[in-house]
Amino acid sequence: MCRFLAYAGAPVFLDSLLIRPRSSLIAQSLAAREAKTVVNGDGCGIAWYGDREEAGLYRGILPAWSDANLVSLCRQIRSGLFCAHVRSATSGEVSTANCHPFAYGRHIFMHNGQIGGYDRLRRRIDGLIPDALYAARKGTSDSEALFLIAIAHGLERDPVEAMRLALADARAEMLAADIAEPLRFAAAHSDGETLWAYRWSSDERPPSLYWRADEAGVTVASEPCDEAAASWRPVPPGSVLAITRDGRTATFPFAPEAALPRAA
């Protein structure tokens, strides 16, 4: 399982959340506390919004704890909305194209979890990506595929519904192929104005996801990145947390299974 962190609020230097805390995301890449995989060394990445329309993006295959370029960028970049990810590969080889976050236009996306049985479903899942979008498919991971399927479902118009339909599509292919493994999904997506954090699983065992609000803004993370555990709250299973740049939050139900056709 991967680890990630996202932030929306007043501009801060990235290192204040990704490097300085004792249990920072970079520390978690070497010693995660709430994941099956303790070490997340299959690459890392950051995406941030600055003065330009599209997000800045840095991804690499080095482990976060040994990526000097990542550390240097985090010490220099100041942003009011950014995402960061450290990877433990469950699908797709270790390559830059498979590292998170993914970007398409102004949208960024990162994911912790997996499509169960993806090695048997990859052709089916790829078939859900329209031809007009398939050229944007640079890697081989299930995460990137889900992102592009959501874009096809209208991510720009209605992000939550588009993500719900993308997961329902994937789940339908799993059921058609008689895949018993679960689909697990903790993810973050942003268009530069709002940050959405999702937590859901088909087997009611979603990956961990927490959030915390302070005087600067709102942080979402796979696990708390500091020792003030009492200030962190879990994102409820089967829900999406929406966060605006000015720190407003709202939580909504998120039920991809509701989009599946019902047996007669």
Tab-separated table of C-alpha atoms in Angstrom:
chain	number	residue	atom	x	y	z
A	1	MET	CA	0.000	0.000	0.000
A	2	CYS	CA	1.199	3.491	-0.855
A	3	ARG	CA	1.181	6.576	1.377
A	4	PHE	CA	0.110	10.068	0.372
A	5	LEU	CA	-0.548	13.570	1.672
A	6	ALA	CA	-2.540	16.502	0.278
A	7	TYR	CA	-2.957	20.051	1.525
A	8	ALA	CA	-5.250	23.022	0.801
A	9	GLY	CA	-5.059	26.382	2.559
A	10	ALA	CA	-2.720	29.306	2.977
A	11	PRO	CA	0.501	28.881	0.964
A	12	VAL	CA	3.182	26.935	2.856
A	13	PHE	CA	6.560	25.516	1.912
A	14	LEU	CA	6.157	21.851	1.028
A	15	ASP	CA	8.912	20.765	3.392
A	16	SER	CA	6.821	21.956	6.381
A	17	LEU	CA	4.570	18.921	5.864
A	18	LEU	CA	6.603	16.515	3.744
A	19	ILE	CA	10.009	16.648	5.441
A	20	ARG	CA	10.155	18.446	8.793
A	21	PRO	CA	7.583	16.489	10.887
A	22	ARG	CA	8.965	13.489	12.728
A	23	SER	CA	6.485	11.192	10.951
A	24	SER	CA	6.559	13.065	7.647
A	25	LEU	CA	5.572	11.460	4.366
A	26	ILE	CA	9.232	10.979	3.498
A	27	ALA	CA	9.746	9.256	6.854
A	28	GLN	CA	6.718	7.066	6.093
A	29	SER	CA	8.303	5.989	2.809
A	30	LEU	CA	10.860	4.119	4.901
A	31	ALA	CA	8.718	3.196	7.920
A	32	ALA	CA	4.960	3.449	7.421
A	33	ARG	CA	2.940	2.672	10.552
A	34	GLU	CA	-0.524	1.908	9.174
A	35	ALA	CA	0.157	-0.011	5.988
A	36	LYS	CA	0.683	-3.659	5.096
A	37	THR	CA	3.851	-2.583	3.313
A	38	VAL	CA	6.142	-0.804	5.750
A	39	VAL	CA	8.576	0.367	3.065
A	40	ASN	CA	7.248	2.444	0.162
A	41	GLY	CA	10.328	2.733	-2.001
A	42	ASP	CA	9.027	2.263	-5.563
A	43	GLY	CA	9.113	5.931	-6.496
A	44	CYS	CA	7.658	9.224	-5.353
A	45	GLY	CA	6.131	12.411	-6.660
A	46	ILE	CA	4.651	15.818	-5.922
A	47	ALA	CA	2.156	18.030	-7.771
A	48	TRP	CA	1.501	21.642	-6.816
A	49	TYR	CA	-0.420	24.668	-8.027
A	50	GLY	CA	1.411	27.963	-8.406
A	51	ASP	CA	1.046	30.977	-10.691
A	52	ARG	CA	0.281	29.040	-13.863
A	53	GLU	CA	-2.933	27.342	-14.957
A	54	GLU	CA	-1.626	23.781	-14.807
A	55	ALA	CA	-0.004	22.123	-11.827
A	56	GLY	CA	3.731	21.638	-11.527
A	57	LEU	CA	4.720	17.964	-11.464
A	58	TYR	CA	7.775	16.059	-10.280
A	59	ARG	CA	7.992	12.253	-10.282
A	60	GLY	CA	10.878	9.853	-10.009
A	61	ILE	CA	11.696	6.220	-9.357
A	62	LEU	CA	14.121	6.839	-6.502
A	63	PRO	CA	12.807	6.147	-2.998
A	64	ALA	CA	11.674	9.394	-1.393
A	65	TRP	CA	14.216	9.058	1.421
A	66	SER	CA	17.118	9.149	-1.048
A	67	ASP	CA	15.773	11.574	-3.660
A	68	ALA	CA	17.843	14.744	-3.176
A	69	ASN	CA	15.942	16.517	-5.982
A	70	LEU	CA	12.634	15.931	-4.196
A	71	VAL	CA	14.024	17.337	-0.946
A	72	SER	CA	15.420	20.396	-2.711
A	73	LEU	CA	12.113	21.120	-4.459
A	74	CYS	CA	10.139	20.751	-1.227
A	75	ARG	CA	12.403	23.303	0.469
A	76	GLN	CA	11.913	25.854	-2.330
A	77	ILE	CA	8.279	25.451	-3.441
A	78	ARG	CA	5.521	27.335	-1.643
A	79	SER	CA	1.934	26.424	-2.527
A	80	GLY	CA	-1.616	26.684	-1.245
A	81	LEU	CA	-2.656	23.353	-2.781
A	82	PHE	CA	-0.414	20.368	-3.358
A	83	CYS	CA	-0.279	16.569	-3.325
A	84	ALA	CA	2.568	14.155	-2.586
A	85	HIS	CA	2.851	10.374	-2.901
A	86	VAL	CA	5.292	7.575	-2.059
A	87	ARG	CA	4.702	4.321	-3.916
A	88	SER	CA	4.656	0.658	-3.066
A	89	ALA	CA	3.862	-0.931	-6.414
A	90	THR	CA	0.873	-3.287	-6.546
A	91	SER	CA	0.349	-3.023	-10.320
A	92	GLY	CA	2.667	-1.777	-13.011
A	93	GLU	CA	6.441	-1.909	-12.969
A	94	VAL	CA	8.645	0.623	-11.238
A	95	SER	CA	8.827	3.462	-13.773
A	96	THR	CA	8.348	7.221	-13.802
A	97	ALA	CA	5.130	6.824	-15.809
A	98	ASN	CA	3.627	4.724	-13.007
A	99	CYS	CA	4.560	7.133	-10.222
A	100	HIS	CA	1.880	9.353	-8.718
A	101	PRO	CA	0.490	11.989	-8.856
A	102	PHE	CA	-0.941	11.846	-12.375
A	103	ALA	CA	-1.875	15.016	-14.226
A	104	TYR	CA	-4.236	15.836	-17.079
A	105	GLY	CA	-4.742	19.473	-17.918
A	106	ARG	CA	-5.438	21.229	-14.642
A	107	HIS	CA	-6.406	18.015	-12.833
A	108	ILE	CA	-4.124	15.980	-10.568
A	109	PHE	CA	-4.842	12.579	-9.012
A	110	MET	CA	-3.168	10.068	-6.704
A	111	HIS	CA	-4.348	6.767	-5.265
A	112	ASN	CA	-3.666	4.216	-2.549
A	113	GLY	CA	-5.289	0.823	-3.095
A	114	GLN	CA	-5.846	-1.531	-5.994
A	115	ILE	CA	-8.287	-3.068	-8.438
A	116	GLY	CA	-8.450	-6.675	-7.299
A	117	GLY	CA	-7.175	-9.151	-9.888
A	118	TYR	CA	-5.863	-6.339	-12.070
A	119	ASP	CA	-3.287	-8.594	-13.725
A	120	ARG	CA	-6.230	-10.563	-15.209
A	121	LEU	CA	-8.321	-7.476	-15.962
A	122	ARG	CA	-5.880	-5.049	-17.488
A	123	ARG	CA	-7.170	-5.389	-21.056
A	124	ARG	CA	-10.773	-5.013	-19.878
A	125	ILE	CA	-9.925	-1.957	-17.770
A	126	ASP	CA	-7.954	-0.344	-20.588
A	127	GLY	CA	-10.996	-0.891	-22.793
A	128	LEU	CA	-12.953	1.480	-20.566
A	129	ILE	CA	-10.702	4.387	-21.615
A	130	PRO	CA	-12.114	6.078	-24.753
A	131	ASP	CA	-9.883	6.259	-27.815
A	132	ALA	CA	-9.768	10.060	-27.550
A	133	LEU	CA	-8.137	9.771	-24.125
A	134	TYR	CA	-6.018	6.677	-24.626
A	135	ALA	CA	-2.999	8.617	-25.893
A	136	ALA	CA	-2.767	10.082	-22.375
A	137	ARG	CA	-2.190	6.577	-20.987
A	138	LYS	CA	1.568	6.684	-20.347
A	139	GLY	CA	1.965	3.916	-17.760
A	140	THR	CA	0.530	0.519	-16.911
A	141	SER	CA	-0.995	1.026	-13.465
A	142	ASP	CA	-4.618	0.607	-12.423
A	143	SER	CA	-4.477	4.035	-10.746
A	144	GLU	CA	-3.778	5.906	-13.973
A	145	ALA	CA	-6.502	3.927	-15.725
A	146	LEU	CA	-9.079	4.892	-13.088
A	147	PHE	CA	-8.089	8.554	-13.457
A	148	LEU	CA	-8.569	8.513	-17.241
A	149	ILE	CA	-11.889	6.655	-16.948
A	150	ALA	CA	-13.078	9.309	-14.496
A	151	ILE	CA	-12.042	12.036	-16.942
A	152	ALA	CA	-14.138	10.299	-19.589
A	153	HIS	CA	-17.107	10.362	-17.202
A	154	GLY	CA	-16.901	14.137	-16.791
A	155	LEU	CA	-14.393	14.734	-14.010
A	156	GLU	CA	-14.289	18.429	-14.919
A	157	ARG	CA	-18.078	18.854	-14.561
A	158	ASP	CA	-18.874	16.643	-11.558
A	159	PRO	CA	-15.755	15.103	-9.964
A	160	VAL	CA	-17.495	12.976	-7.345
A	161	GLU	CA	-19.976	11.439	-9.781
A	162	ALA	CA	-17.255	10.856	-12.380
A	163	MET	CA	-15.073	9.051	-9.839
A	164	ARG	CA	-18.048	7.033	-8.631
A	165	LEU	CA	-18.841	5.899	-12.174
A	166	ALA	CA	-15.193	5.043	-12.887
A	167	LEU	CA	-15.067	2.756	-9.856
A	168	ALA	CA	-18.436	1.250	-10.741
A	169	ASP	CA	-17.117	0.465	-14.231
A	170	ALA	CA	-14.049	-1.246	-12.785
A	171	ARG	CA	-16.142	-3.132	-10.255
A	172	ALA	CA	-18.502	-4.339	-12.976
A	173	GLU	CA	-15.543	-5.768	-14.898
A	174	MET	CA	-14.333	-7.497	-11.750
A	175	LEU	CA	-17.737	-9.084	-11.185
A	176	ALA	CA	-18.013	-10.131	-14.840
A	177	ALA	CA	-14.630	-11.862	-14.558
A	178	ASP	CA	-15.599	-13.462	-11.240
A	179	ILE	CA	-12.800	-11.689	-9.349
A	180	ALA	CA	-13.156	-12.252	-5.603
A	181	GLU	CA	-10.452	-9.821	-4.551
A	182	PRO	CA	-11.638	-6.374	-3.380
A	183	LEU	CA	-11.383	-2.968	-5.008
A	184	ARG	CA	-9.847	-0.598	-2.476
A	185	PHE	CA	-9.699	3.125	-3.016
A	186	ALA	CA	-8.253	5.961	-0.972
A	187	ALA	CA	-7.489	8.828	-3.321
A	188	ALA	CA	-7.105	12.565	-3.730
A	189	HIS	CA	-8.026	14.672	-6.741
A	190	SER	CA	-7.885	18.406	-7.379
A	191	ASP	CA	-8.640	20.917	-10.118
A	192	GLY	CA	-6.607	23.633	-8.429
A	193	GLU	CA	-9.558	25.136	-6.571
A	194	THR	CA	-11.003	22.243	-4.575
A	195	LEU	CA	-9.365	19.128	-3.140
A	196	TRP	CA	-11.433	15.936	-2.948
A	197	ALA	CA	-10.335	13.030	-0.734
A	198	TYR	CA	-12.063	9.651	-1.196
A	199	ARG	CA	-12.180	6.609	1.062
A	200	TRP	CA	-14.041	3.486	-0.096
A	201	SER	CA	-13.661	-0.263	-0.547
A	202	SER	CA	-15.851	-2.999	-1.976
A	203	ASP	CA	-15.074	-5.201	1.051
A	204	GLU	CA	-15.650	-2.544	3.750
A	205	ARG	CA	-11.926	-2.456	4.539
A	206	PRO	CA	-10.821	0.805	2.907
A	207	PRO	CA	-7.244	2.036	3.188
A	208	SER	CA	-6.531	4.411	6.053
A	209	LEU	CA	-7.146	8.121	5.487
A	210	TYR	CA	-7.106	11.015	7.969
A	211	TRP	CA	-7.588	14.762	7.918
A	212	ARG	CA	-6.672	17.694	10.136
A	213	ALA	CA	-7.541	21.398	10.098
A	214	ASP	CA	-5.300	24.058	11.657
A	215	GLU	CA	-4.772	27.794	11.367
A	216	ALA	CA	-3.027	27.410	7.986
A	217	GLY	CA	-5.336	24.980	6.198
A	218	VAL	CA	-6.488	21.375	5.884
A	219	THR	CA	-4.213	18.362	5.471
A	220	VAL	CA	-5.297	14.900	4.329
A	221	ALA	CA	-2.938	11.948	4.754
A	222	SER	CA	-2.811	8.174	4.686
A	223	GLU	CA	-1.587	8.403	8.259
A	224	PRO	CA	-0.851	11.302	10.629
A	225	CYS	CA	2.387	13.073	9.747
A	226	ASP	CA	3.123	14.418	13.224
A	227	GLU	CA	2.819	13.320	16.838
A	228	ALA	CA	-0.359	15.314	17.559
A	229	ALA	CA	-2.546	12.280	16.920
A	230	ALA	CA	-5.556	13.758	18.700
A	231	SER	CA	-5.861	16.499	16.079
A	232	TRP	CA	-6.324	13.996	13.236
A	233	ARG	CA	-9.735	12.565	12.367
A	234	PRO	CA	-10.416	9.593	10.092
A	235	VAL	CA	-12.221	10.242	6.845
A	236	PRO	CA	-15.339	8.056	7.275
A	237	PRO	CA	-15.449	4.900	5.132
A	238	GLY	CA	-17.690	5.300	2.106
A	239	SER	CA	-17.312	9.056	1.919
A	240	VAL	CA	-15.606	11.920	0.115
A	241	LEU	CA	-14.209	14.984	1.864
A	242	ALA	CA	-14.249	18.214	-0.167
A	243	ILE	CA	-11.836	20.993	0.850
A	244	THR	CA	-11.665	24.487	-0.628
A	245	ARG	CA	-8.596	26.709	-0.670
A	246	ASP	CA	-10.074	28.887	2.088
A	247	GLY	CA	-10.361	25.894	4.431
A	248	ARG	CA	-14.056	25.076	4.139
A	249	THR	CA	-14.819	21.353	4.338
A	250	ALA	CA	-17.835	19.163	3.588
A	251	THR	CA	-18.271	15.396	3.710
A	252	PHE	CA	-20.582	13.460	1.389
A	253	PRO	CA	-21.522	9.776	1.021
A	254	PHE	CA	-19.612	7.938	-1.697
A	255	ALA	CA	-21.095	4.663	-2.940
A	256	PRO	CA	-19.752	3.399	-6.299
A	257	GLU	CA	-21.658	0.109	-5.892
A	258	ALA	CA	-24.908	2.085	-6.227
A	259	ALA	CA	-24.054	2.712	-9.883
A	260	LEU	CA	-23.942	-1.007	-10.694
A	261	PRO	CA	-26.971	-2.563	-12.422
A	262	ARG	CA	-29.202	-4.560	-10.112
A	263	ALA	CA	-30.191	-8.149	-10.828
A	264	ALA	CA	-33.822	-8.567	-11.833
